[in-house]
Amino acid sequence: MRLQFTAAEEAFRQEVRAFVRAKLPADIKRKVELGLRLEHADYLTWFNLLEERGWLTPGWPPEHGGPGWNHVQRYIFDEETLLAGAPRIIASGIQMLGPVLIAFGTPDQKARYLPDIRASRTWWAQGFSEPGAGSDLAAVRTTAVLEPDGKHFVVNGHKVWTSYAQWCSMMFALVRTDPTAAKPQEGISFLLIDMKSPGLTVRPIRMLEGGTDLNECFLDNVRVPVENLVGELHKGWSYGKYLLGHERTGIAGIGSCKQQLARARQLAAQQGLADDALLQARLAQFEVELIALEATALRLLAPGQGSRTPAVEASMLKVRGTELRQAIYETLVDIAGPDALPFSTEAQFLEHLDEAAVAPELTAVAANCLDARKVSIYGGTNEVQRNLIARATLEVY
Ligand SMILES: Cc1cc2nc3c(=O)[nH]c(=O)nc-3n(C[C@H](O)[C@H](O)[C@H](O)COP(=O)(O)OP(=O)(O)OC[C@H]3O[C@@H](n4cnc5c(N)ncnc54)[C@H](O)[C@@H]3O)c2cc1C
C-alpha cells in the first residue's frame, strides 16, 4: 500500500499553507504557539476568514456550502492549519449539529440555522451530558413534555460539562420525551433550544487550569416551540449517535501532537537541553509513536478503505492520540522545570504576558498540561473506547 501523498494532494497542502501564512493574524498565531488562552473574538476572526475562502465547513456537502473535500484533503487541512498555529475549529454547530440538520432537519430548520452557523452568527452548545449521564448517555433525565395544545415542549433538567456555553446562543439537547419506553434509548428526542429562553441558567465550572469554558446549564420550565424538534419524536438517540460519529473522527489530534512536539524541541533548545541524551531519547520515542499513529490514520484514508473512519479504528486513534498528546505535554513541563511552577491565570492572555514571572514560552506550559487531562475524557472516555475496541476485536462479550 502507498502511504504517500499524490502530487495533487501535495499541491493542495501548499495551497492551504499559503492561505494560512497570508491570512492568519499574527497575534492569534502567537497566542496559539505559546499555548495562551483564546478569546471568542479570536475564533470568530479566524472562522470568518475560513468561511470567506469556503473552508470553514469541510464536513458539509457542497450544496450546503462545504468545499467538497475528500478525507485526505480534510486530513491535510487539519494538519497544516494546526502546524501553522491556527486555532482548532471547536464550534459544535459546525462539526456536530450541521451534519445532523443536513441529514435529518426539516427544510425550514436547514434554511433557518445553517447559514448562521457558517457565518458564525450563532454558536451552538452541545447539551448531552448530565450528572449521571456521561458515558451512559442513554440515562439522560432532562424531560421535555408536550403541552396539551401541541405547540411547545416544557423542558426541565440539568446539563453539565457544556463547552463554551458562555458564548452560545443556541443549544442542541437530548431530552427524555417518553419515560415509559421499554428501552431508555427509545424515549429520547433531539431538541433545539434558544439559550435566552426564560428559565435557562448557565453557571461556569472552574477548570483545573483556571479557565471557565465548561458550564452547567439548568433548565427550569423552559418552553421550546415544537418546530424545534429535529427528526421524529422519541427517535433522538439515533441522531445523537450520528452526531457522535462526527465528533470522534478528528479527535486523535495528530496535527496537535506534531505542533506540541515541535514546541518541545524548541523549548528544549531554549532551556539548554538540546544535548540532554535522556530527553532527546524521549522526544525521539514520541516521534516514532507519532509516525506509527499517522501511518494508521493514513491507512484508513487510503483508497479502497471507503470514505469514512470505522468506529473501532476511530476509537483506537483516539486512545493512542490522546495518550501521546498528554505525554508530550508532561514532557513540556519537565523541560520547563521549576519555571513551570509560577502560575497566573491572567498571564495566560497575550495582553498580560508581561505580568508573567517566566519567559513567554513557559507561561502556559503547566496550564496546557493540566488542560490536556480532558482530551482522554471528552468525546467518550478512553476506558469506554477500550471497551469498544475489545468488543469489536476480541469478541469477549
Ligand atoms: C473538556 C470537556 C468538554 C466537554 N464538553 C461537553 C459538551 O460540550 N457537551 C456535552 O454534552 N458533554 C461534554 N463533555 C462531557 C463528556 O462527554 C463526558 O465527560 C464523558 O462522556 C464522560 O462522562 P462522565 O464525565 O459522566 O464520566 P462517567 O461516565 O461517570 O465516567 C467516570 C469514569 O468511569 C469510567 N467508566 C464509565 N463507564 C465505564 C465502563 N462501562 N467501563 C469502564 N469504565 C467506565 C470512565 O471512563 C471514567 O473514567 C465534556 C467533557 C470534558 C472533559
PDB file of N, CA and C in Angstrom, residues 271 332-345 348 356-358 362-367 370:
ATOM      1  N   GLN A 271      16.061  26.035  26.664  1.00  0.00           N
ATOM      2  CA  GLN A 271      16.411  25.756  28.060  1.00  0.00           C
ATOM      3  C   GLN A 271      17.796  25.120  28.192  1.00  0.00           C
ATOM      4  N   LEU A 332       6.762  18.671  28.246  1.00  0.00           N
ATOM      5  CA  LEU A 332       6.956  20.135  28.191  1.00  0.00           C
ATOM      6  C   LEU A 332       7.153  20.698  29.602  1.00  0.00           C
ATOM      7  N   VAL A 333       6.396  20.175  30.553  1.00  0.00           N
ATOM      8  CA  VAL A 333       6.542  20.635  31.948  1.00  0.00           C
ATOM      9  C   VAL A 333       7.927  20.258  32.467  1.00  0.00           C
ATOM     10  N   ASP A 334       8.370  19.033  32.162  1.00  0.00           N
ATOM     11  CA  ASP A 334       9.704  18.614  32.606  1.00  0.00           C
ATOM     12  C   ASP A 334      10.777  19.515  31.998  1.00  0.00           C
ATOM     13  N   ILE A 335      10.586  19.878  30.744  1.00  0.00           N
ATOM     14  CA  ILE A 335      11.579  20.745  30.087  1.00  0.00           C
ATOM     15  C   ILE A 335      11.606  22.121  30.771  1.00  0.00           C
ATOM     16  N   ALA A 336      10.443  22.612  31.102  1.00  0.00           N
ATOM     17  CA  ALA A 336      10.386  23.928  31.771  1.00  0.00           C
ATOM     18  C   ALA A 336      10.985  23.848  33.174  1.00  0.00           C
ATOM     19  N   GLY A 337      10.927  22.657  33.788  1.00  0.00           N
ATOM     20  CA  GLY A 337      11.493  22.500  35.136  1.00  0.00           C
ATOM     21  C   GLY A 337      10.791  23.402  36.124  1.00  0.00           C
ATOM     22  N   PRO A 338      11.543  23.991  37.095  1.00  0.00           N
ATOM     23  CA  PRO A 338      10.906  24.846  38.108  1.00  0.00           C
ATOM     24  C   PRO A 338      10.180  26.044  37.491  1.00  0.00           C
ATOM     25  N   ASP A 339      10.559  26.424  36.260  1.00  0.00           N
ATOM     26  CA  ASP A 339       9.878  27.567  35.622  1.00  0.00           C
ATOM     27  C   ASP A 339       8.425  27.258  35.264  1.00  0.00           C
ATOM     28  N   ALA A 340       8.043  25.972  35.354  1.00  0.00           N
ATOM     29  CA  ALA A 340       6.636  25.639  35.093  1.00  0.00           C
ATOM     30  C   ALA A 340       5.762  26.005  36.295  1.00  0.00           C
ATOM     31  N   LEU A 341       6.406  26.266  37.451  1.00  0.00           N
ATOM     32  CA  LEU A 341       5.618  26.460  38.674  1.00  0.00           C
ATOM     33  C   LEU A 341       4.857  27.784  38.772  1.00  0.00           C
ATOM     34  N   PRO A 342       5.486  28.927  38.422  1.00  0.00           N
ATOM     35  CA  PRO A 342       4.729  30.182  38.587  1.00  0.00           C
ATOM     36  C   PRO A 342       3.443  30.113  37.775  1.00  0.00           C
ATOM     37  N   PHE A 343       2.345  30.422  38.400  1.00  0.00           N
ATOM     38  CA  PHE A 343       1.073  30.231  37.721  1.00  0.00           C
ATOM     39  C   PHE A 343       0.189  31.456  37.893  1.00  0.00           C
ATOM     40  N   SER A 344      -0.247  32.002  36.787  1.00  0.00           N
ATOM     41  CA  SER A 344      -1.176  33.111  36.869  1.00  0.00           C
ATOM     42  C   SER A 344      -2.175  32.975  35.733  1.00  0.00           C
ATOM     43  N   THR A 345      -3.444  32.907  36.092  1.00  0.00           N
ATOM     44  CA  THR A 345      -4.482  32.766  35.078  1.00  0.00           C
ATOM     45  C   THR A 345      -4.460  33.957  34.135  1.00  0.00           C
ATOM     46  N   GLN A 348      -2.051  34.203  31.203  1.00  0.00           N
ATOM     47  CA  GLN A 348      -2.262  33.334  30.046  1.00  0.00           C
ATOM     48  C   GLN A 348      -2.965  34.051  28.898  1.00  0.00           C
ATOM     49  N   ALA A 356       3.826  37.867  33.645  1.00  0.00           N
ATOM     50  CA  ALA A 356       4.270  36.517  33.991  1.00  0.00           C
ATOM     51  C   ALA A 356       5.660  36.557  34.592  1.00  0.00           C
ATOM     52  N   ALA A 357       5.903  35.588  35.489  1.00  0.00           N
ATOM     53  CA  ALA A 357       7.195  35.570  36.178  1.00  0.00           C
ATOM     54  C   ALA A 357       8.254  34.860  35.347  1.00  0.00           C
ATOM     55  N   VAL A 358       7.870  34.277  34.235  1.00  0.00           N
ATOM     56  CA  VAL A 358       8.816  33.490  33.420  1.00  0.00           C
ATOM     57  C   VAL A 358       8.749  33.940  31.967  1.00  0.00           C
ATOM     58  N   LEU A 362       7.184  29.876  28.442  1.00  0.00           N
ATOM     59  CA  LEU A 362       6.948  28.954  29.554  1.00  0.00           C
ATOM     60  C   LEU A 362       5.661  29.262  30.319  1.00  0.00           C
ATOM     61  N   THR A 363       5.072  30.429  30.003  1.00  0.00           N
ATOM     62  CA  THR A 363       3.934  30.913  30.795  1.00  0.00           C
ATOM     63  C   THR A 363       2.813  29.890  30.923  1.00  0.00           C
ATOM     64  N   ALA A 364       2.475  29.249  29.801  1.00  0.00           N
ATOM     65  CA  ALA A 364       1.263  28.424  29.815  1.00  0.00           C
ATOM     66  C   ALA A 364       1.556  26.928  29.828  1.00  0.00           C
ATOM     67  N   VAL A 365       2.815  26.559  29.981  1.00  0.00           N
ATOM     68  CA  VAL A 365       3.183  25.141  29.868  1.00  0.00           C
ATOM     69  C   VAL A 365       2.427  24.282  30.890  1.00  0.00           C
ATOM     70  N   ALA A 366       2.433  24.706  32.159  1.00  0.00           N
ATOM     71  CA  ALA A 366       1.760  23.907  33.187  1.00  0.00           C
ATOM     72  C   ALA A 366       0.255  23.891  32.958  1.00  0.00           C
ATOM     73  N   ALA A 367      -0.293  25.056  32.609  1.00  0.00           N
ATOM     74  CA  ALA A 367      -1.746  25.126  32.369  1.00  0.00           C
ATOM     75  C   ALA A 367      -2.134  24.221  31.201  1.00  0.00           C
ATOM     76  N   LEU A 370      -2.211  20.617  32.403  1.00  0.00           N
ATOM     77  CA  LEU A 370      -3.420  20.320  33.182  1.00  0.00           C
ATOM     78  C   LEU A 370      -4.644  20.249  32.265  1.00  0.00           C
TER      79      LEU A 370
END
